[in-house]
Every structure is written in C-alpha cells, then in structure tokens.
Short mmCIF file of C-alpha atoms in Angstrom, two decimals:
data_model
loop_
_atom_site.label_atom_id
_atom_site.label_comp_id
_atom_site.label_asym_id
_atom_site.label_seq_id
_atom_site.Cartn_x
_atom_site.Cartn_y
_atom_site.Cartn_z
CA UNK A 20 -27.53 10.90 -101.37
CA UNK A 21 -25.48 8.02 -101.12
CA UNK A 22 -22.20 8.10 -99.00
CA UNK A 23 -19.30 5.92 -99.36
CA UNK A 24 -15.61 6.19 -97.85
CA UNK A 25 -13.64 9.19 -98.70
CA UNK A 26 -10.45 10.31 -98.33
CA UNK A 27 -9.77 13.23 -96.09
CA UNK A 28 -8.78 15.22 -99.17
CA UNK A 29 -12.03 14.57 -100.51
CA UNK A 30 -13.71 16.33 -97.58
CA UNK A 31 -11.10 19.03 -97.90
CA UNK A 32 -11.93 19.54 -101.28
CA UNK A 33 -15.70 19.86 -100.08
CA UNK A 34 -14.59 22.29 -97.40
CA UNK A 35 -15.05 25.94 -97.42
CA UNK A 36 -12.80 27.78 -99.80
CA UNK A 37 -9.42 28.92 -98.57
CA UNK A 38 -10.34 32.50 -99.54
CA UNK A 39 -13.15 32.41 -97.31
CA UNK A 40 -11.15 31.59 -94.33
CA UNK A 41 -10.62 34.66 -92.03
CA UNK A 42 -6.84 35.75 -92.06
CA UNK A 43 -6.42 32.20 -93.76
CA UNK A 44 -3.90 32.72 -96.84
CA UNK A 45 -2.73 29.39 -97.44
CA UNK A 46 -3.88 25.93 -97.35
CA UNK A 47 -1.98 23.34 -98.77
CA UNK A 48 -2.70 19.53 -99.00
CA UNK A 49 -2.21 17.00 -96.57
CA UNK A 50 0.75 15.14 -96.48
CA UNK A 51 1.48 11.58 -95.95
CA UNK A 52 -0.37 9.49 -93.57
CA UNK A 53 0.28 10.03 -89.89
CA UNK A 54 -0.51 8.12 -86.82
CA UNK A 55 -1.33 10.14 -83.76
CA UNK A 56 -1.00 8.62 -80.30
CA UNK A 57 -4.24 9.55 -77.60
CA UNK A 58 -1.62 8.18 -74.64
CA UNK A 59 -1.89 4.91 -75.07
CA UNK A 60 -4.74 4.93 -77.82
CA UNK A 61 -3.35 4.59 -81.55
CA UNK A 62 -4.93 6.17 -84.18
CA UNK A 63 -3.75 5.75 -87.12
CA UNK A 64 -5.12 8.63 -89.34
CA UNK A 65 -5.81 7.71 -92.91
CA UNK A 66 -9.58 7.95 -93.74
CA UNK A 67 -12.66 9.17 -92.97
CA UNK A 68 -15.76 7.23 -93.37
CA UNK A 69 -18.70 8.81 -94.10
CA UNK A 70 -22.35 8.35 -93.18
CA UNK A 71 -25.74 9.12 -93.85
CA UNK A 72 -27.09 11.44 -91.45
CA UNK A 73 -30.83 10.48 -90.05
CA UNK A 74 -33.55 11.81 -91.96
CA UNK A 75 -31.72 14.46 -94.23
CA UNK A 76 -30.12 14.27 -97.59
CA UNK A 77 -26.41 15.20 -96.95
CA UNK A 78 -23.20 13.56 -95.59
CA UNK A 79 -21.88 13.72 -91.89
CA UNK A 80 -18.50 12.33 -91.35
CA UNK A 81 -17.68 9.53 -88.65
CA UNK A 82 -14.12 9.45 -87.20
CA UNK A 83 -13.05 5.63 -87.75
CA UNK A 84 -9.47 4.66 -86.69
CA UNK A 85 -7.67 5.65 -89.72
CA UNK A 86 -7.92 9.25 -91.57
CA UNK A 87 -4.88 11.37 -93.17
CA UNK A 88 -3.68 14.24 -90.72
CA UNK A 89 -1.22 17.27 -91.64
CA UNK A 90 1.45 18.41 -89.08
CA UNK A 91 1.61 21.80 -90.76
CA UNK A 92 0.57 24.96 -89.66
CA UNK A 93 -1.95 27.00 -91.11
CA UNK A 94 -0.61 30.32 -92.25
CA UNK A 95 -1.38 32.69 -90.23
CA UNK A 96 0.07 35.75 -88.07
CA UNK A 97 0.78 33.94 -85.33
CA UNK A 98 2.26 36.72 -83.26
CA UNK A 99 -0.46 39.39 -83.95
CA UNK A 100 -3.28 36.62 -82.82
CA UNK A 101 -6.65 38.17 -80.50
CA UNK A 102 -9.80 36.23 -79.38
CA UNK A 103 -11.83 36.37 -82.20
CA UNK A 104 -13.07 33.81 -84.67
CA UNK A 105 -10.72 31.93 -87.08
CA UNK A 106 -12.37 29.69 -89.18
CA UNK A 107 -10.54 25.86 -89.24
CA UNK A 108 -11.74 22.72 -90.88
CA UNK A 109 -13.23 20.80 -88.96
CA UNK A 110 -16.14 20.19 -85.96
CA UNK A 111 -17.75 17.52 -84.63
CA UNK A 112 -21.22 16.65 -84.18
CA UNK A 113 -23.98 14.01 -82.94
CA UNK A 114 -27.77 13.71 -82.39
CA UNK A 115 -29.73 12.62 -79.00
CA UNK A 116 -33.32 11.63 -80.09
CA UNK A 117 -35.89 11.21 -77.10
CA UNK A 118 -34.43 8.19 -76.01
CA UNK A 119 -31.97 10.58 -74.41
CA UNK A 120 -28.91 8.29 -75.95
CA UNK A 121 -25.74 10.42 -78.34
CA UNK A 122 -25.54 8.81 -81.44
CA UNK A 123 -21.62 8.11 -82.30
CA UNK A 124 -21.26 11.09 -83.92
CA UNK A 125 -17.86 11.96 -85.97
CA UNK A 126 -15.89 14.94 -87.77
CA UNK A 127 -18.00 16.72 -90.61
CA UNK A 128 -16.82 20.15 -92.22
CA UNK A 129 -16.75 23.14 -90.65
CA UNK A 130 -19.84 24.99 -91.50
CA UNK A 131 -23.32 26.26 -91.27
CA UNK A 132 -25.85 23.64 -89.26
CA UNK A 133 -29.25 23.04 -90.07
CA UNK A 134 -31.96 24.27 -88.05
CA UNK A 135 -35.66 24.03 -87.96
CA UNK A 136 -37.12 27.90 -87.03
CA UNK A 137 -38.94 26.09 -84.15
CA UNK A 138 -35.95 24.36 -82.38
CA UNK A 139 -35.72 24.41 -78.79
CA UNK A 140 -32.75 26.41 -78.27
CA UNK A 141 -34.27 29.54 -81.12
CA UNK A 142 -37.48 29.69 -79.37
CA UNK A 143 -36.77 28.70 -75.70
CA UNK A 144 -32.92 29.26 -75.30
CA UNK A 145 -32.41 25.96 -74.16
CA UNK A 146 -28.60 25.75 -74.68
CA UNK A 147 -25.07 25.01 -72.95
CA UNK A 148 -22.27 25.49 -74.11
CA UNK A 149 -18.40 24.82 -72.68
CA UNK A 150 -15.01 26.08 -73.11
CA UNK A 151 -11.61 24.72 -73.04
CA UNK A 152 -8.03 24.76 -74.44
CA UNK A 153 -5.54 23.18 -76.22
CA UNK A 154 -1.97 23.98 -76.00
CA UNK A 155 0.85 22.92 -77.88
CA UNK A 156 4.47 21.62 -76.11
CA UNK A 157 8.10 22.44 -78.06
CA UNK A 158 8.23 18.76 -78.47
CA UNK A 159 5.00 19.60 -80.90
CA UNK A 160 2.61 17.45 -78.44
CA UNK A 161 -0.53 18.88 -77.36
CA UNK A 162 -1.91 19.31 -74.03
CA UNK A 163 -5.63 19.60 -73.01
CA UNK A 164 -6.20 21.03 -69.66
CA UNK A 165 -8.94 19.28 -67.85
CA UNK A 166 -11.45 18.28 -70.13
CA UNK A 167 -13.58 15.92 -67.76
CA UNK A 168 -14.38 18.58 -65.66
CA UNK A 169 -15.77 20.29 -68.47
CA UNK A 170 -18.01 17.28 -69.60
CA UNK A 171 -19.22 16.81 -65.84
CA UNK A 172 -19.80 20.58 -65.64
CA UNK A 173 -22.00 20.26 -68.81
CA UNK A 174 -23.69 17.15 -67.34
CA UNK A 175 -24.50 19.88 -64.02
CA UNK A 176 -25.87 22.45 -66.64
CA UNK A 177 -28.12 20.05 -68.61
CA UNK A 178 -29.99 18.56 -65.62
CA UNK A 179 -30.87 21.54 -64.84
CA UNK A 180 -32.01 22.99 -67.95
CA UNK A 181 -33.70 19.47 -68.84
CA UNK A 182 -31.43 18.53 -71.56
CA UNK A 183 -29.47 14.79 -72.21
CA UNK A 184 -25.60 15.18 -71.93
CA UNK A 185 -22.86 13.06 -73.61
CA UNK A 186 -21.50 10.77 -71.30
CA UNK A 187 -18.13 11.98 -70.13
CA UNK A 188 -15.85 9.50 -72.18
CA UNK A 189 -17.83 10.77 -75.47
CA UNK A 190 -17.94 14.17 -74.35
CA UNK A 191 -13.64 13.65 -73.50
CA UNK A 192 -12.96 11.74 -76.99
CA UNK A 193 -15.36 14.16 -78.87
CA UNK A 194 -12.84 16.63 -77.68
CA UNK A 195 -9.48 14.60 -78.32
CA UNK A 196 -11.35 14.12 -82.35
CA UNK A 197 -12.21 17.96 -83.00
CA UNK A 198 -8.12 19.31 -81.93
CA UNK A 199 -6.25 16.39 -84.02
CA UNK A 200 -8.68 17.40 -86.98
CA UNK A 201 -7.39 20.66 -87.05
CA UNK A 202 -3.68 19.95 -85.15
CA UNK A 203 -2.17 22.39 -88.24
CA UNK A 204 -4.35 25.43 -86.33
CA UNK A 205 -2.83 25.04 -82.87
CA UNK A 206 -0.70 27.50 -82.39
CA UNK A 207 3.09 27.24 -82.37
CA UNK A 208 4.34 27.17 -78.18
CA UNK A 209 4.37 30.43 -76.46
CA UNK A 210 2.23 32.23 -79.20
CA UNK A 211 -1.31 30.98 -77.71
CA UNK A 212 -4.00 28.41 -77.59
CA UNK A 213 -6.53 26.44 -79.69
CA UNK A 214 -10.02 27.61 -77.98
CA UNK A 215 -12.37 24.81 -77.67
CA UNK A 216 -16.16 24.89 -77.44
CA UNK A 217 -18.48 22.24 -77.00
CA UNK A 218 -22.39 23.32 -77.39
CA UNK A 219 -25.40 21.38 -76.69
CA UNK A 220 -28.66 22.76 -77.88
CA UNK A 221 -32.36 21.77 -78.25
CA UNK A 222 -32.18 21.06 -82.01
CA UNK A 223 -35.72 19.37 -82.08
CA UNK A 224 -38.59 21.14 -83.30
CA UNK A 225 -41.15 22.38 -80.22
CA UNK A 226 -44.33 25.06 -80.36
CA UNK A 227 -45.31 24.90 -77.41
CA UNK A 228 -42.78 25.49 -73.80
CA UNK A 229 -40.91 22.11 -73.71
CA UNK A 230 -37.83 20.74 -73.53
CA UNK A 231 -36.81 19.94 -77.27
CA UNK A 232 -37.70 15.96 -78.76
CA UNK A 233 -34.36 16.67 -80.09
CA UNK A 234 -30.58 17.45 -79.16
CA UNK A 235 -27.57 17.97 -80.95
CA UNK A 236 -24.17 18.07 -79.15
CA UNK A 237 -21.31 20.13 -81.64
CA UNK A 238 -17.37 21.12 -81.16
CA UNK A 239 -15.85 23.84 -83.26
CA UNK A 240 -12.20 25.12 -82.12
CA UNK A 241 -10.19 28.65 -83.10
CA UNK A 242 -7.29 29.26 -82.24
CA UNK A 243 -6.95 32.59 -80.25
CA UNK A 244 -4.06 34.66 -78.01
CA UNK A 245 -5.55 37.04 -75.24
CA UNK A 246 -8.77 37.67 -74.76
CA UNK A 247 -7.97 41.25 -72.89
CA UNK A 248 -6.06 43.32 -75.46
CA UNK A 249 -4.22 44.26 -72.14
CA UNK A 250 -2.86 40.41 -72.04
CA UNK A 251 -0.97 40.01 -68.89
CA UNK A 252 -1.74 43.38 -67.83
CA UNK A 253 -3.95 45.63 -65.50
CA UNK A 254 -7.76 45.94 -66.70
CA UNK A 255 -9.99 48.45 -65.39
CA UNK A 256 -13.63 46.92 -63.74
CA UNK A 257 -16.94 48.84 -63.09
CA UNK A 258 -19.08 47.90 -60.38
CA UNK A 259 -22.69 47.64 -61.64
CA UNK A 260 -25.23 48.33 -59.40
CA UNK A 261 -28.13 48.48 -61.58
CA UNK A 262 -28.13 45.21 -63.99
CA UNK A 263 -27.40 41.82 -62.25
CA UNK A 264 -26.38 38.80 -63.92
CA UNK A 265 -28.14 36.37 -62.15
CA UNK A 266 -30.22 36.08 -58.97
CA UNK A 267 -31.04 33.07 -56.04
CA UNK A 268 -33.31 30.22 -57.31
CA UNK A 269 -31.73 30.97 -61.55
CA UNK A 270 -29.15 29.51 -63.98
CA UNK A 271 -26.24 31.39 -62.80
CA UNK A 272 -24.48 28.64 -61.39
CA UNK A 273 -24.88 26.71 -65.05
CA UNK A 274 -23.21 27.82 -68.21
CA UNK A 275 -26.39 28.17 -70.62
CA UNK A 276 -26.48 30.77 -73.07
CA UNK A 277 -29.04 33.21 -72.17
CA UNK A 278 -26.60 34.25 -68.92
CA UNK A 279 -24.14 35.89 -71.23
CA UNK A 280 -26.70 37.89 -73.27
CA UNK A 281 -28.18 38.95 -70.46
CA UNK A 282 -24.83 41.19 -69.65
CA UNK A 283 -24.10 42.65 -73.07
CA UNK A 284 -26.23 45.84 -71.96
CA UNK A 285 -23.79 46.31 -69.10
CA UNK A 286 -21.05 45.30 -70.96
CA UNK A 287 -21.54 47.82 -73.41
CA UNK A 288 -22.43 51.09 -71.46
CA UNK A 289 -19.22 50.38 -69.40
CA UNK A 290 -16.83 49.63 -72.32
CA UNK A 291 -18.65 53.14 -73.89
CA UNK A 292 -16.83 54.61 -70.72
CA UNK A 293 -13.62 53.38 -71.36
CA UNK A 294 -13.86 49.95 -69.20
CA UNK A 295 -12.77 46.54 -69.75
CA UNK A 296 -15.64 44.77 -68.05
CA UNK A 297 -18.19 44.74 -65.41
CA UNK A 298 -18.32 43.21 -61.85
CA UNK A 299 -21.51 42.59 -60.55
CA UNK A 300 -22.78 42.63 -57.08
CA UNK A 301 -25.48 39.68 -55.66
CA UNK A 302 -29.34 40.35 -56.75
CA UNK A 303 -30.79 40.38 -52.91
CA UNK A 304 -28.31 42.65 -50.89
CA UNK A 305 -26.54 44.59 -53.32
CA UNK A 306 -23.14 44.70 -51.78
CA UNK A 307 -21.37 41.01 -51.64
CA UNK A 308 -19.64 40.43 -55.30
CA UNK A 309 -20.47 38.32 -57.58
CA UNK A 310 -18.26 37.36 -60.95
CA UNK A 311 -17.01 39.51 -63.73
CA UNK A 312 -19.40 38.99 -66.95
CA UNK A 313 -17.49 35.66 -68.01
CA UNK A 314 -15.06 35.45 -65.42
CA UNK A 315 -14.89 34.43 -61.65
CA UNK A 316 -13.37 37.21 -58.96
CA UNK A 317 -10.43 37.02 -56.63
CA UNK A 318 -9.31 39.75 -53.91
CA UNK A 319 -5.89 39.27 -52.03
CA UNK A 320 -5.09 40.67 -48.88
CA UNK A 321 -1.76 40.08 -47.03
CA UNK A 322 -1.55 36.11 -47.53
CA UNK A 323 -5.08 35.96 -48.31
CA UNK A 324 -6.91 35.00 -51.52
CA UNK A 325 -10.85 35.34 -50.86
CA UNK A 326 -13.27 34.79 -53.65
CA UNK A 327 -17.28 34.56 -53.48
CA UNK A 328 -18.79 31.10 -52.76
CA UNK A 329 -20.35 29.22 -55.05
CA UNK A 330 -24.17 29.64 -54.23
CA UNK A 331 -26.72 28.77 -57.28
CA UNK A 332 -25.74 32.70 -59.00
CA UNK A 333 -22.17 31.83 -59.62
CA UNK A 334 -20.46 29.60 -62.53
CA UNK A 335 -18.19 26.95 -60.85
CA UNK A 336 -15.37 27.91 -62.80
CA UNK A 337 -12.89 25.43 -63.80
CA UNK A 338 -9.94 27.91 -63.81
CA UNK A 339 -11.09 29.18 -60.23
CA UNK A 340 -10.95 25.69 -58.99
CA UNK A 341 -7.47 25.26 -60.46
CA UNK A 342 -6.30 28.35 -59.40
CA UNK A 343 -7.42 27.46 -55.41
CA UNK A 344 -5.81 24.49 -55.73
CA UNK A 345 -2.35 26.28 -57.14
CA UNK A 346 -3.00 28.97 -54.74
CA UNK A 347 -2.98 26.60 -51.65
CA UNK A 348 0.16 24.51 -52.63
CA UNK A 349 1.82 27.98 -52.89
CA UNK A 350 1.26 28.46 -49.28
CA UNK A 351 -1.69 30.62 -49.26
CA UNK A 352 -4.76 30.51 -47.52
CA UNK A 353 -7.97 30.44 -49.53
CA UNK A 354 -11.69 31.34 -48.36
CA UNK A 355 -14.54 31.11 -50.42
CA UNK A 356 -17.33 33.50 -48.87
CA UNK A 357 -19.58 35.85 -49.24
CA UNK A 358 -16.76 39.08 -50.20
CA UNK A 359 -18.17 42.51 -49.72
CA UNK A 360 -17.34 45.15 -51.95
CA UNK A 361 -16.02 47.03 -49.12
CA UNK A 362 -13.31 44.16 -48.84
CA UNK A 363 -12.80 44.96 -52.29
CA UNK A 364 -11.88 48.73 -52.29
CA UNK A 365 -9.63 47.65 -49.15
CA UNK A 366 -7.49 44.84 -50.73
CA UNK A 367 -4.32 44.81 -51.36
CA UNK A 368 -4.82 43.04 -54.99
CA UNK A 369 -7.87 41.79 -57.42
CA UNK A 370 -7.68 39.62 -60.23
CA UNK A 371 -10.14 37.40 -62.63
CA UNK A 372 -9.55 33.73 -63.79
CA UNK A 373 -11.46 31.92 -66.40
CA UNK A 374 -11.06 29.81 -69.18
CA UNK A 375 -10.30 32.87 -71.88
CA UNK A 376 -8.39 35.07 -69.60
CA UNK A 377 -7.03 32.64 -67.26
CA UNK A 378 -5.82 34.68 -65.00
CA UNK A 379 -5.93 39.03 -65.23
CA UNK A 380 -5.07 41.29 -62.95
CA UNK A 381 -7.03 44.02 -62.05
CA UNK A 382 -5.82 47.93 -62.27
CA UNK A 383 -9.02 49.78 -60.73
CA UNK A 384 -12.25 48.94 -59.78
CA UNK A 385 -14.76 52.50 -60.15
CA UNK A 386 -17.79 52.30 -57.95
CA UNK A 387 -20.18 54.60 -57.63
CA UNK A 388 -18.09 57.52 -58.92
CA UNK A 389 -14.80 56.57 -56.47
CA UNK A 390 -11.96 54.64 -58.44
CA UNK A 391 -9.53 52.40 -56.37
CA UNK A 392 -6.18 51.32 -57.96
CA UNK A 393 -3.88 48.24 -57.10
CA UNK A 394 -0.19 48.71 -57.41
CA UNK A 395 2.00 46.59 -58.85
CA UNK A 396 5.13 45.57 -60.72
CA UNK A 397 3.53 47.26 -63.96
CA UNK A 398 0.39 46.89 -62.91
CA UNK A 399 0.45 43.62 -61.97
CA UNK A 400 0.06 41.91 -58.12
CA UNK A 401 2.65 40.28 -57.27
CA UNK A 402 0.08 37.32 -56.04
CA UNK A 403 -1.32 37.27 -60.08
CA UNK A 404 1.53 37.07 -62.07
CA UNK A 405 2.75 33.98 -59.24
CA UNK A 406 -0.41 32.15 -59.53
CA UNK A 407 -0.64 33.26 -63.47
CA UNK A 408 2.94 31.85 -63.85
CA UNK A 409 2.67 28.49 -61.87
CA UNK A 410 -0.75 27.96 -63.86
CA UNK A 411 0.33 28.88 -67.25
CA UNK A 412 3.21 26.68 -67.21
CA UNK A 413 1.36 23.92 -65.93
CA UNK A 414 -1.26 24.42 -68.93
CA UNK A 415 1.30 24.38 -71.55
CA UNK A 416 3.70 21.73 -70.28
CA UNK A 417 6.82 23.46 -68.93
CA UNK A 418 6.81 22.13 -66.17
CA UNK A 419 5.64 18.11 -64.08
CA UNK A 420 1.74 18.38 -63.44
CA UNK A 421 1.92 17.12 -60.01
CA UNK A 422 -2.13 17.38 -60.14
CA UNK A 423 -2.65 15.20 -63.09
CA UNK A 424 -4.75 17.75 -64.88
CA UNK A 425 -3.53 17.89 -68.44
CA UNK A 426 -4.36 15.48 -71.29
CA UNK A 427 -1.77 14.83 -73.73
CA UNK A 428 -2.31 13.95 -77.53
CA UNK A 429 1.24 12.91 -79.06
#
C-alpha cells in the first residue's frame, strides 16, 4: 500500500466512527488551519504526511510542520467526568530495531496495534509505561507538568528491565505531538485534565527468555476528572499484611507493568470490604510502610511531613518529589525514612500523591482489625488541602511557577 500526503480530514475520515467513541456524541470537522506555538517552536498545523511503516502493509502517520488542528471541544459531559477511558483521535507511535535507535515516529489513528503472539512484553512482561497530564489555562493554553522527568524516569525503568528508551527530547516532543492532536479533548479549566500515557514495550518477536529484537514506544491520552470518586475528600486505606507489592533486590522502584497486576488481588478483597485502596508494608520486616497500590504515602505530625525513602521497592514518584519540594517552601520540614506503621496510627494526618490522584487525603487507615481516623475540615488535613491547593494551582496555571516545572503549548 502506497502512501501519499493526506489531509488531516482524510485521516479523520479513516478514524474510528463517532458512534464508537465512548460518551462521544458529536464530532464535527476541523476548521480552518491553525498554527500552534510549542514556546518558541511554530507549528503551523495543516497536514499530515504519511508513511510507510517498515515491513507491514498499512499507513503510519508522521507529524511534519504543518497539519489542520480544531480548537473545539469534543462533546462531552464535562462536569460528570471519572478516570476511565475516553476514546480520542489520535496516538503516537515509533519503532527501536536492535540497533537500539527510535525511528521518528509521528501521529497515526487511535486504535488497535499489531502484535506478534510471541512479543516480548505478551510472553515476558517486558513493559513500562508513564503517566502525565495536561491541563488547560482560561486563556485556552495548555500546560504540561513536568514531562522530562517522566522521560528520564522511563530511561531509569528501561535500563533496568533491558529495554532502549527515547531520548528525552523525543520522548518530551512525542508528548507536546499526542495533546495538540487531540487539543479539542482537553478539558475546559477547572473541570479536569487530559491523562497522558507513554508505554514502551518489547514488540519484537522472542521464544526463548530475552529481551525483545524489537521495541515500540506509543502515547494515547483521555481525558479524565478524579480518580477517587471521593475527589478532594477522605478515602479509607487497609493495611495489608499478607500480599506485598514489591520486595529488596525487584522492580518496585521502576514503573513496569507487572507491579500493578501484581496488587489487583489485594486491591480487590479490600475494595470487597468497602475500601478505597491498600497500603502495603516492606517485604523483610513487615512493619515500615511502603506506597499505596499506585500512589506514594505521606504522614504529618505537628510541622512534620515524613514519607518512606526511596530504597529499590518504592516508585520515585514525580508528584512526591513535587510535593517535598512545595512542602518545604511552605515552611515544613520533610524526612524521607523508613516510617513505621506505628508512626502511622499516631499521626496527626495521612495523605497519598501521585500522578492520578495528586494529592488525597486519608480518612482511616484499618489494621489488623483496629481503625484509626484523621480529623479534619470535612475530612480533610489541614496540611493536604494546603499542599493540594499550592500544587493544583501551580499545575493548572493560576498562579507564577517559581520552580519552572510546567510546559506550556499556546
């Protein structure tokens, strides 16, 4: 199959039908060309050019410097909007062959992907994958919020799991492409986020244990609003003393897939009881904490904010880091240690941070049988909904980012 240059309405046409969208019920054609500004990178968005992909009869698309962009938003219920899937139109893709070297790689359709029954990553779970997010100002700007750490974080992850990683300009740009492809599904300010996530899997075909001769690195985006139904409100934690996520000498301290189904189990029996989620305790001792099942853990006592080092078992969590650094120009002093879960059932507050939840407070934590609840303003520390606050604002552009750690697209 031959390829040629398109217009985007070509590959719109091509796209997925609007009645297959989830919750989509319109989707109208672009408009105009537009040119978007990447600070001070122009792109002027008229066309997509199309390529060949390597080796298989169908058409991937390559973002040159022009292709048509709507500023519309998709119709949806913006105010009723959970973490869950919504389907948009666009994701972004490229190859690594055993020279270890990303091809240029460019927007294609979103979609199903190829993908040979013996592929690294279906056979050997040799995966990574990232997430980040993309709000959008009231002067309809959007912000990204630290997307080289996430590329460097992914660089971490693949060295140890034996994988190539996109350099961290590709990795950044690759990023920048997949949100101004689908700028009409970020949603309006104040009614949440475009969710981003990067994967990088071992796409190349392997029998026998191996890393894969093959790697393909892909970006799809939904846009979501809380990932707790709670939102900015008290959840309810279960120490687990049974399952562990992770133990000394493992991939806990990467982000590669098989850590998060190995906590579904857990997950499950405590949401059965009536739980949010599940806090886990270290593998060896039993009784220092560890994180929540996808999100790091803070305790607060009087004006201090302790949360368990970073050891090998324990994602380096982008929003963790952010929130010690917010935490400390606040005033307050921050220890990463080893935090017992007696320090836990004596602190004055709790709360989680990660990239989904960014920061929730905690209500109760149940541990063997004896429940412990945190009082607050409805729930909520007094120390969370600060840090929550100064973070959140930061994230979405209401106020100077002194720390230089958003990314604007105008």
């Amino acid at each position: 199959m031959d390829c040629g240059t398109a217009s985007l309405g070509a590959l719109l046409a091509a796209a997925p039908l609007p009645s297959q969208r989830p919750r989509l019920l319109l989707f109208s054609p672009p408009p105009s060309t537009l040119s978007i500004q990447i600070r001070n990178r122009l792109y002027s968005m008229s066309l997509l050019r199309l390529r060949k992909a390597r080796g298989m009869g169908r058409c991937e698309a390559s973002l040159a410097s022009n292709y048509t962009q709507t500023s519309e938003f998709a119709d949806l219920d913006w105010e009723n909007l959970g973490f869950g899937l919504v389907q948009t139109d666009y994701m972004y893709t490229t190859k690594c062959g055993p020279d270890g070297n990303f091809d240029k790689g460019g927007m294609v359709p979103f979609g199903p992907i190829e993908m040979n029954p013996a592929s690294g990553v279906l056979n050997y779970g040799q995966g990574l994958f990232e997430g980040l997010k993309a709000y959008r100002k009231t002067d309809g700007s959007i912000l990204l919020f630290r997307p080289m750490e996430n590329a460097m974080r992914m660089q971490t992850g693949a060295e140890r799991m034996c994988m190539p990683a996109p350099p961290v300009e590709q990795f950044v740009d690759a990023v920048k492409q997949t949100v101004l492809a689908n700028k009409r599904w970020v949603p309006p300010t104040g009614k949440g986020s475009l969710y981003i996530r990067p994967l990088l899997v071992g796409s190349g075909a392997v029998l026998g244990l191996a890393p894969a001769p093959e790697y393909t690195f892909l970006i799809f985006a939904s846009p979501v609003g809380n990932y707790f139904k709670e939102g900015l409100a008290p959840i309810n934690l279960i120490v687990e003393d049974k399952f562990h996520r992770a133990t000394p000498g493992g991939t806990g301290g990467v982000k590669t897939i098989g850590n998060y189904a190995s906590v579904l189990m857990a997950q499950k029996i405590a949401k059965e009881k009536g739980y949010s989620d599940v806090l886990y305790l270290d593998a060896v001792e039993k009784k220092y904490l560890e994180e929540v099942s996808s999100c790091n853990i803070f305790v607060v006592k009087g004006n201090v904010i302790s949360t368990p080092a970073i050891k090998g078992t324990i994602l380096p969590g982008i929003t963790r880091k952010s929130i010690i650094d917010v935490a400390l120009s606040k005033g307050f002093q921050v220890e990463e240690r080893l935090v017992s879960v007696d320090e836990l059932l004596d602190a004055d507050e709790v709360f989680c941070t990660g990239t989904a939840v960014v920061v929730s407070p905690v209500g109760s934590i149940t541990y063997q049988g004896k429940r412990i609840e945190y009082a607050g303003k409805q729930g909520v520390g007094a120390v969370s909904r600060q840090l929550y606050t100064s973070l959140t604002s930061l994230q979405m552009g209401q106020v100077e980012d002194p720390m230089g750690w958003t990314v604007q697209l105008n």
